[in-house]
Amino acid sequence: MNKRALIAMSGGVDSSVAAALMCENGYDCIGATMKLYHNEDVGVSREHTCCTLEDVEDARDVAFSLNMPYYVFNFTDDFAGQVIDRFVAAYESGATPNPCIDCNRYMKYQKLYQRAQILECDTLVTGHYARIAYNSESGRWLLKKARNPAKDQSYVLYFMTQEQLAHTQFPLGEFTSKDEVRAIAAKHRFVNAKKHDSQDICFVPDGKYADFIERYTGKSYPAGDFVDLQGHPLGRHKGIIRYTIGQRKGLGLALPAPMYVCRKCPEDNTVVLSSEQELYTTELIADDFNWIITAPEQPIRVTAKTRYGAKEADALATVLPDQTVRVEFDQPQRAMTKGQAVVLYIGDVVAGGGTICQA
C-alpha cells in the first residue's frame, strides 16, 4: 500500500509542482486548498490576491490533471482569530508583525496538519523552498535552507516542531532555480505554469496596513506627537499604527535633517524620531522561542536574520533563565523591530527562532 500525502495547494506553480513530484514518487496524493477569508470581509478585490476563486480553480485543475482527490477546507474563523487578530493587536501595541509566519504556524502546520492526520496521510507537503533532514547523531529532525538561496523560505518556518518536521516534505528544496520548477509545470501543461508569484500579504494586497486595520476593526486611531529622543515635540502623526521602525518617508514633517522612526509608544501615543545612526543596535531579546536543534546550555555562535529580506549577521545567542534568548551581534544592525522574527542559523541549518520583544 502506497503512502499518502496531503498537498497544500495555493493555486500557484510551486505547490502544483510539489504535487506532481510526490505523485511521481509513488505517493497517493490528496490536494487541499485552505479558504482563509472572504475577500469582501477584508475589503480587497478578488483579482489582486490569493485565496480567490481563480486560485481554487487553478488548484482544482492541477489536481484533476494528476488524478488526485481535491478538497477546499474552510478555515476562515481560525484565520481571523490566529492571523488577522494577531496582526491587528501587534500594530496596536507598537509592534510590526509578520502575518505570513502566523499563517504558516497556525494554519498550514496546525489546522491543515490536523486534517492530514484525520485523512490518515503520512506526510503534509507544501511548496516551500526549504529542506528537512534527519540527524542520526542527535536524533533530531533538522530544518535547512533551500539549495536556491534566492528562494529560501526557512526563515518563515522556524517554529516547526520535531513531530511536524518528521511528517512534512518540501519537494522544491533541492532545486537550484525557479526555471527548473516552471519547466516541470510546463511539461505537465499545468494551467498555472507561467503564473506570477504572490508577493504581498494576502489580506492587505495594496500594502496599506493602517487602512485595513481601521476598516477591519471599525476603529480610528488618534493623532499624536512626533518627538525626538529627548521628548521634544516635532509635529503631529496621523495614528501610531501608520508607522514602522526605520521609516523615513511619509512622515509629513519639514525637518532640518533626515529623521527616522526609532520607537513607537502606545502608552502616550507618541512616535519617537531619531537620526539614522540611532537606529543601529547590537542586542535584542526574543521570546516564544522554538529551538530546532537541542537548546544550548551555553552561549553559541550563530548567524541571525531579523527580517525576511535581511542578510544574516554574525552573533552570539544565549538562553536566559526565563527561556528568552539574547542575541548579541558582532556589528550593529539597523532597525531591529519588536514583533518581527529573529531566526538563528548554524551554516545551512536553522538552529531556532523567536519573536523580537526588545531591541
Tab-separated table of C-alpha atoms in Angstrom:
chain	number	residue	atom	x	y	z
A	1	MET	CA	0.000	0.000	0.000
A	2	ASN	CA	1.386	3.374	-1.033
A	3	LYS	CA	1.978	6.133	1.486
A	4	ARG	CA	-0.486	9.022	1.452
A	5	ALA	CA	0.360	12.711	1.182
A	6	LEU	CA	-1.814	15.771	1.695
A	7	ILE	CA	-0.635	18.540	-0.640
A	8	ALA	CA	-1.266	22.154	0.407
A	9	MET	CA	-2.257	23.752	-2.906
A	10	SER	CA	-2.452	27.529	-3.213
A	11	GLY	CA	-3.181	27.560	-6.923
A	12	GLY	CA	0.397	28.650	-7.641
A	13	VAL	CA	3.086	26.888	-9.625
A	14	ASP	CA	5.220	25.863	-6.626
A	15	SER	CA	2.609	23.798	-4.817
A	16	SER	CA	1.430	22.340	-8.124
A	17	VAL	CA	4.922	21.080	-8.952
A	18	ALA	CA	5.288	19.764	-5.399
A	19	ALA	CA	2.130	17.718	-6.001
A	20	ALA	CA	3.457	16.368	-9.299
A	21	LEU	CA	6.752	15.330	-7.720
A	22	MET	CA	5.011	13.494	-4.887
A	23	CYS	CA	2.823	11.625	-7.391
A	24	GLU	CA	5.935	10.679	-9.343
A	25	ASN	CA	7.473	9.396	-6.101
A	26	GLY	CA	4.640	6.909	-5.725
A	27	TYR	CA	2.511	8.630	-3.079
A	28	ASP	CA	-1.267	8.554	-3.093
A	29	CYS	CA	-1.851	12.302	-3.069
A	30	ILE	CA	-4.774	14.421	-1.922
A	31	GLY	CA	-4.902	18.102	-2.847
A	32	ALA	CA	-6.246	20.703	-0.420
A	33	THR	CA	-6.719	24.447	-0.569
A	34	MET	CA	-7.375	26.481	2.566
A	35	LYS	CA	-10.109	29.105	2.329
A	36	LEU	CA	-8.808	31.657	4.810
A	37	TYR	CA	-11.082	34.665	4.481
A	38	HIS	CA	-13.905	36.190	2.483
A	39	ASN	CA	-12.460	38.848	0.194
A	40	GLU	CA	-15.370	41.173	0.839
A	41	ASP	CA	-14.835	40.924	4.609
A	42	VAL	CA	-11.295	42.299	4.395
A	43	GLY	CA	-12.130	44.805	1.691
A	44	VAL	CA	-9.985	43.535	-1.172
A	45	SER	CA	-10.978	42.792	-4.731
A	46	ARG	CA	-10.948	39.250	-5.993
A	47	GLU	CA	-8.432	39.724	-8.773
A	48	HIS	CA	-5.462	41.050	-6.762
A	49	THR	CA	-4.846	38.466	-4.081
A	50	CYS	CA	-4.567	34.768	-3.375
A	51	CYS	CA	-7.436	32.676	-1.992
A	52	THR	CA	-9.565	33.745	-4.943
A	53	LEU	CA	-11.965	31.642	-6.962
A	54	GLU	CA	-9.370	31.652	-9.754
A	55	ASP	CA	-6.731	30.231	-7.400
A	56	VAL	CA	-9.082	27.478	-6.265
A	57	GLU	CA	-9.933	26.620	-9.860
A	58	ASP	CA	-6.236	26.528	-10.818
A	59	ALA	CA	-5.506	24.163	-7.921
A	60	ARG	CA	-8.518	22.010	-8.796
A	61	ASP	CA	-7.429	21.849	-12.444
A	62	VAL	CA	-3.923	20.690	-11.460
A	63	ALA	CA	-5.315	18.104	-9.040
A	64	PHE	CA	-7.642	16.781	-11.762
A	65	SER	CA	-4.774	16.520	-14.247
A	66	LEU	CA	-2.804	14.492	-11.684
A	67	ASN	CA	-5.842	12.296	-10.891
A	68	MET	CA	-5.829	13.479	-7.263
A	69	PRO	CA	-8.822	13.918	-4.965
A	70	TYR	CA	-9.182	17.617	-4.096
A	71	TYR	CA	-10.800	19.495	-1.214
A	72	VAL	CA	-11.291	23.090	-0.122
A	73	PHE	CA	-11.218	23.479	3.667
A	74	ASN	CA	-12.936	26.478	5.215
A	75	PHE	CA	-10.640	27.909	7.889
A	76	THR	CA	-11.969	31.481	7.824
A	77	ASP	CA	-12.811	31.637	11.537
A	78	ASP	CA	-9.421	30.258	12.542
A	79	PHE	CA	-7.599	32.627	10.197
A	80	ALA	CA	-9.414	35.622	11.641
A	81	GLY	CA	-8.512	34.663	15.205
A	82	GLN	CA	-4.996	33.331	14.720
A	83	VAL	CA	-3.661	35.619	11.993
A	84	ILE	CA	-5.683	38.796	11.390
A	85	ASP	CA	-6.439	39.479	15.075
A	86	ARG	CA	-2.769	38.912	15.980
A	87	PHE	CA	-1.765	41.254	13.159
A	88	VAL	CA	-4.060	43.999	14.441
A	89	ALA	CA	-3.054	43.537	18.093
A	90	ALA	CA	0.640	43.747	17.211
A	91	TYR	CA	0.253	47.068	15.415
A	92	GLU	CA	-1.889	48.432	18.241
A	93	SER	CA	0.843	47.531	20.754
A	94	GLY	CA	3.552	49.270	18.758
A	95	ALA	CA	4.990	46.106	17.171
A	96	THR	CA	5.380	45.199	13.491
A	97	PRO	CA	4.187	41.608	12.886
A	98	ASN	CA	4.903	39.062	10.168
A	99	PRO	CA	1.484	37.513	9.460
A	100	CYS	CA	2.921	35.046	6.930
A	101	ILE	CA	4.728	33.304	9.786
A	102	ASP	CA	1.499	33.109	11.801
A	103	CYS	CA	-0.337	31.751	8.763
A	104	ASN	CA	2.220	29.004	8.281
A	105	ARG	CA	2.329	28.269	12.006
A	106	TYR	CA	-1.358	28.209	12.850
A	107	MET	CA	-2.984	27.383	9.519
A	108	LYS	CA	-0.710	25.089	7.490
A	109	TYR	CA	1.125	23.395	10.335
A	110	GLN	CA	-1.748	23.269	12.786
A	111	LYS	CA	-5.153	23.202	11.088
A	112	LEU	CA	-4.086	21.602	7.806
A	113	TYR	CA	-1.677	19.275	9.619
A	114	GLN	CA	-4.624	18.082	11.725
A	115	ARG	CA	-6.652	17.438	8.562
A	116	ALA	CA	-3.758	15.376	7.192
A	117	GLN	CA	-3.919	13.210	10.302
A	118	ILE	CA	-7.698	12.819	10.006
A	119	LEU	CA	-7.257	11.743	6.388
A	120	GLU	CA	-4.629	9.217	7.531
A	121	CYS	CA	-1.888	10.836	5.491
A	122	ASP	CA	1.719	10.015	6.265
A	123	THR	CA	3.018	13.447	5.317
A	124	LEU	CA	1.980	17.044	4.675
A	125	VAL	CA	3.561	18.586	1.579
A	126	THR	CA	3.954	22.272	0.740
A	127	GLY	CA	5.678	24.261	-1.986
A	128	HIS	CA	8.063	25.978	0.416
A	129	TYR	CA	11.697	26.320	-0.571
A	130	ALA	CA	13.431	24.641	2.362
A	131	ARG	CA	14.783	21.203	3.269
A	132	ILE	CA	14.286	18.695	6.071
A	133	ALA	CA	16.906	16.173	7.163
A	134	TYR	CA	17.271	13.681	9.998
A	135	ASN	CA	20.416	13.803	12.125
A	136	SER	CA	21.023	10.309	13.471
A	137	GLU	CA	23.742	11.546	15.813
A	138	SER	CA	21.455	13.941	17.686
A	139	GLY	CA	18.253	12.006	16.999
A	140	ARG	CA	16.575	15.207	15.811
A	141	TRP	CA	14.952	16.376	12.621
A	142	LEU	CA	16.609	19.459	11.137
A	143	LEU	CA	15.231	22.353	9.105
A	144	LYS	CA	17.707	23.509	6.472
A	145	LYS	CA	17.941	26.266	3.892
A	146	ALA	CA	16.875	25.598	0.315
A	147	ARG	CA	19.528	24.872	-2.295
A	148	ASN	CA	18.421	28.061	-4.061
A	149	PRO	CA	19.416	30.930	-1.721
A	150	ALA	CA	17.301	33.426	-3.669
A	151	LYS	CA	14.120	31.454	-2.915
A	152	ASP	CA	14.941	30.137	0.571
A	153	GLN	CA	11.937	30.296	2.925
A	154	SER	CA	13.399	28.641	6.021
A	155	TYR	CA	13.027	31.961	7.887
A	156	VAL	CA	9.224	31.655	7.948
A	157	LEU	CA	9.315	28.033	9.152
A	158	TYR	CA	11.484	28.329	12.279
A	159	PHE	CA	8.543	27.420	14.551
A	160	MET	CA	8.247	23.824	13.298
A	161	THR	CA	8.242	21.083	15.927
A	162	GLN	CA	10.021	17.757	15.753
A	163	GLU	CA	6.715	15.995	15.052
A	164	GLN	CA	5.854	18.401	12.246
A	165	LEU	CA	9.299	18.095	10.662
A	166	ALA	CA	9.050	14.302	10.795
A	167	HIS	CA	5.764	14.374	8.858
A	168	THR	CA	6.414	17.181	6.357
A	169	GLN	CA	8.094	17.248	2.953
A	170	PHE	CA	9.381	20.157	0.856
A	171	PRO	CA	9.962	18.699	-2.628
A	172	LEU	CA	11.231	22.022	-4.043
A	173	GLY	CA	14.028	22.466	-1.525
A	174	GLU	CA	16.622	20.725	-3.679
A	175	PHE	CA	16.021	22.810	-6.813
A	176	THR	CA	18.614	25.457	-7.611
A	177	SER	CA	16.476	27.678	-9.848
A	178	LYS	CA	12.843	28.623	-10.312
A	179	ASP	CA	13.210	27.924	-14.033
A	180	GLU	CA	13.545	24.211	-13.229
A	181	VAL	CA	10.245	24.325	-11.348
A	182	ARG	CA	8.433	26.135	-14.159
A	183	ALA	CA	9.845	23.652	-16.678
A	184	ILE	CA	8.227	20.786	-14.771
A	185	ALA	CA	4.933	22.691	-14.691
A	186	ALA	CA	5.183	23.283	-18.436
A	187	LYS	CA	5.935	19.594	-19.071
A	188	HIS	CA	2.720	18.710	-17.233
A	189	ARG	CA	0.877	21.502	-19.081
A	190	PHE	CA	-0.342	22.978	-15.841
A	191	VAL	CA	-2.662	25.929	-16.288
A	192	ASN	CA	-0.565	27.973	-13.843
A	193	ALA	CA	2.878	27.186	-15.314
A	194	LYS	CA	3.525	30.882	-16.059
A	195	LYS	CA	1.566	32.322	-13.142
A	196	HIS	CA	3.332	35.102	-11.226
A	197	ASP	CA	4.412	34.506	-7.637
A	198	SER	CA	2.330	36.116	-4.894
A	199	GLN	CA	4.372	38.726	-3.007
A	200	ASP	CA	2.068	40.749	-0.770
A	201	ILE	CA	0.283	39.923	2.460
A	202	CYS	CA	-2.789	38.161	1.123
A	203	PHE	CA	-5.377	40.152	3.060
A	204	VAL	CA	-3.611	43.524	2.522
A	205	PRO	CA	-2.518	43.300	-1.128
A	206	ASP	CA	-2.266	47.081	-1.565
A	207	GLY	CA	0.163	47.362	1.361
A	208	LYS	CA	-2.000	49.922	3.199
A	209	TYR	CA	-1.915	48.207	6.587
A	210	ALA	CA	-3.381	51.067	8.592
A	211	ASP	CA	-6.351	51.479	6.247
A	212	PHE	CA	-7.015	47.756	6.511
A	213	ILE	CA	-6.840	47.804	10.331
A	214	GLU	CA	-9.256	50.731	10.588
A	215	ARG	CA	-11.640	49.094	8.133
A	216	TYR	CA	-11.420	45.705	9.842
A	217	THR	CA	-11.797	46.962	13.425
A	218	GLY	CA	-14.132	49.853	12.732
A	219	LYS	CA	-11.886	51.989	14.932
A	220	SER	CA	-9.951	55.159	14.249
A	221	TYR	CA	-6.518	55.681	15.762
A	222	PRO	CA	-5.927	59.191	17.140
A	223	ALA	CA	-3.212	61.569	16.057
A	224	GLY	CA	-0.385	62.258	18.470
A	225	ASP	CA	3.051	63.792	18.758
A	226	PHE	CA	6.231	63.024	16.923
A	227	VAL	CA	9.002	63.587	19.471
A	228	ASP	CA	12.778	63.381	19.450
A	229	LEU	CA	14.840	61.214	21.794
A	230	GLN	CA	14.661	63.908	24.461
A	231	GLY	CA	10.870	64.106	24.229
A	232	HIS	CA	10.701	67.437	22.405
A	233	PRO	CA	7.671	67.715	20.077
A	234	LEU	CA	8.480	67.725	16.362
A	235	GLY	CA	4.997	67.667	14.862
A	236	ARG	CA	1.863	65.555	14.716
A	237	HIS	CA	1.475	61.981	13.491
A	238	LYS	CA	-1.688	60.505	11.966
A	239	GLY	CA	-2.099	57.461	14.218
A	240	ILE	CA	0.519	55.161	15.685
A	241	ILE	CA	-0.426	52.165	13.523
A	242	ARG	CA	0.693	54.053	10.394
A	243	TYR	CA	4.417	53.876	11.154
A	244	THR	CA	7.143	51.269	11.443
A	245	ILE	CA	10.690	51.291	12.763
A	246	GLY	CA	13.208	52.704	10.300
A	247	GLN	CA	10.586	54.634	8.302
A	248	ARG	CA	11.630	57.981	6.841
A	249	LYS	CA	9.183	58.694	4.036
A	250	GLY	CA	5.592	59.712	4.627
A	251	LEU	CA	6.130	61.458	7.969
A	252	GLY	CA	4.778	64.734	6.637
A	253	LEU	CA	7.351	66.828	8.501
A	254	ALA	CA	9.713	69.586	7.349
A	255	LEU	CA	12.844	68.943	9.406
A	256	PRO	CA	16.354	70.400	9.104
A	257	ALA	CA	17.875	66.918	8.781
A	258	PRO	CA	16.545	63.456	7.869
A	259	MET	CA	14.876	61.677	10.779
A	260	TYR	CA	13.559	58.147	11.119
A	261	VAL	CA	11.020	56.314	13.266
A	262	CYS	CA	13.015	54.609	16.019
A	263	ARG	CA	10.315	53.803	18.578
A	264	LYS	CA	6.516	53.742	18.953
A	265	CYS	CA	4.981	54.351	22.364
A	266	PRO	CA	1.305	53.340	22.612
A	267	GLU	CA	1.219	54.287	26.307
A	268	ASP	CA	1.370	58.002	25.479
A	269	ASN	CA	0.604	57.766	21.740
A	270	THR	CA	3.947	59.197	20.651
A	271	VAL	CA	6.235	58.231	17.785
A	272	VAL	CA	9.922	58.823	18.523
A	273	LEU	CA	12.193	60.028	15.722
A	274	SER	CA	15.968	59.915	15.573
A	275	SER	CA	18.903	60.159	13.210
A	276	GLU	CA	19.703	57.067	11.163
A	277	GLN	CA	22.727	56.384	13.363
A	278	GLU	CA	20.416	55.878	16.352
A	279	LEU	CA	18.608	53.059	14.526
A	280	TYR	CA	21.646	50.789	14.856
A	281	THR	CA	21.829	48.489	17.880
A	282	THR	CA	23.768	45.349	18.736
A	283	GLU	CA	21.425	43.402	21.013
A	284	LEU	CA	17.890	42.016	21.113
A	285	ILE	CA	15.774	39.752	23.296
A	286	ALA	CA	13.407	37.219	21.718
A	287	ASP	CA	10.561	35.331	23.384
A	288	ASP	CA	8.253	32.492	22.271
A	289	PHE	CA	11.467	30.822	21.142
A	290	ASN	CA	11.487	27.487	19.335
A	291	TRP	CA	14.722	25.515	19.199
A	292	ILE	CA	15.034	23.032	16.342
A	293	ILE	CA	18.450	21.911	17.461
A	294	THR	CA	18.793	20.901	21.117
A	295	ALA	CA	18.536	24.085	23.169
A	296	PRO	CA	22.115	25.050	24.077
A	297	GLU	CA	23.168	25.244	27.708
A	298	GLN	CA	25.999	27.636	26.870
A	299	PRO	CA	26.149	30.649	24.506
A	300	ILE	CA	26.584	29.606	20.880
A	301	ARG	CA	27.906	31.311	17.767
A	302	VAL	CA	25.294	31.732	15.045
A	303	THR	CA	24.315	33.887	12.150
A	304	ALA	CA	20.972	35.644	12.581
A	305	LYS	CA	18.300	37.274	10.422
A	306	THR	CA	15.965	39.877	11.923
A	307	ARG	CA	13.717	40.295	8.861
A	308	TYR	CA	12.764	38.035	5.984
A	309	GLY	CA	14.829	40.003	3.482
A	310	ALA	CA	17.721	40.807	5.808
A	311	LYS	CA	21.222	39.441	5.427
A	312	GLU	CA	22.489	37.044	8.053
A	313	ALA	CA	24.849	38.604	10.586
A	314	ASP	CA	27.325	37.011	12.989
A	315	ALA	CA	26.078	36.891	16.575
A	316	LEU	CA	26.220	35.180	19.954
A	317	ALA	CA	22.978	33.613	21.237
A	318	THR	CA	22.361	32.936	24.923
A	319	VAL	CA	19.380	31.229	26.530
A	320	LEU	CA	18.351	33.272	29.576
A	321	PRO	CA	16.867	31.827	32.813
A	322	ASP	CA	13.306	32.703	31.709
A	323	GLN	CA	13.909	30.825	28.395
A	324	THR	CA	14.011	34.012	26.353
A	325	VAL	CA	17.059	34.328	24.115
A	326	ARG	CA	19.529	37.202	23.980
A	327	VAL	CA	21.196	37.747	20.609
A	328	GLU	CA	24.323	39.922	20.609
A	329	PHE	CA	25.559	40.941	17.169
A	330	ASP	CA	29.187	41.462	16.276
A	331	GLN	CA	28.215	44.535	14.244
A	332	PRO	CA	25.307	46.947	14.865
A	333	GLN	CA	22.098	46.065	12.985
A	334	ARG	CA	19.667	48.588	11.531
A	335	ALA	CA	16.083	48.982	12.734
A	336	MET	CA	15.596	45.716	14.620
A	337	THR	CA	11.883	45.741	15.303
A	338	LYS	CA	9.612	44.433	18.027
A	339	GLY	CA	7.198	41.846	16.584
A	340	GLN	CA	9.479	40.625	13.828
A	341	ALA	CA	11.107	37.192	13.977
A	342	VAL	CA	14.773	36.600	14.638
A	343	VAL	CA	15.974	33.313	13.163
A	344	LEU	CA	19.308	31.731	14.042
A	345	TYR	CA	21.411	29.624	11.671
A	346	ILE	CA	24.427	27.380	12.032
A	347	GLY	CA	25.631	27.018	8.476
A	348	ASP	CA	22.594	25.972	6.443
A	349	VAL	CA	20.717	24.595	9.478
A	350	VAL	CA	18.027	26.595	11.282
A	351	ALA	CA	19.008	26.481	14.950
A	352	GLY	CA	15.759	28.103	16.078
A	353	GLY	CA	13.837	31.347	16.167
A	354	GLY	CA	11.515	33.563	18.153
A	355	THR	CA	9.753	36.916	18.252
A	356	ILE	CA	11.722	40.074	18.996
A	357	CYS	CA	10.318	41.584	22.186
A	358	GLN	CA	13.154	44.028	22.966
A	359	ALA	CA	15.688	45.656	20.687
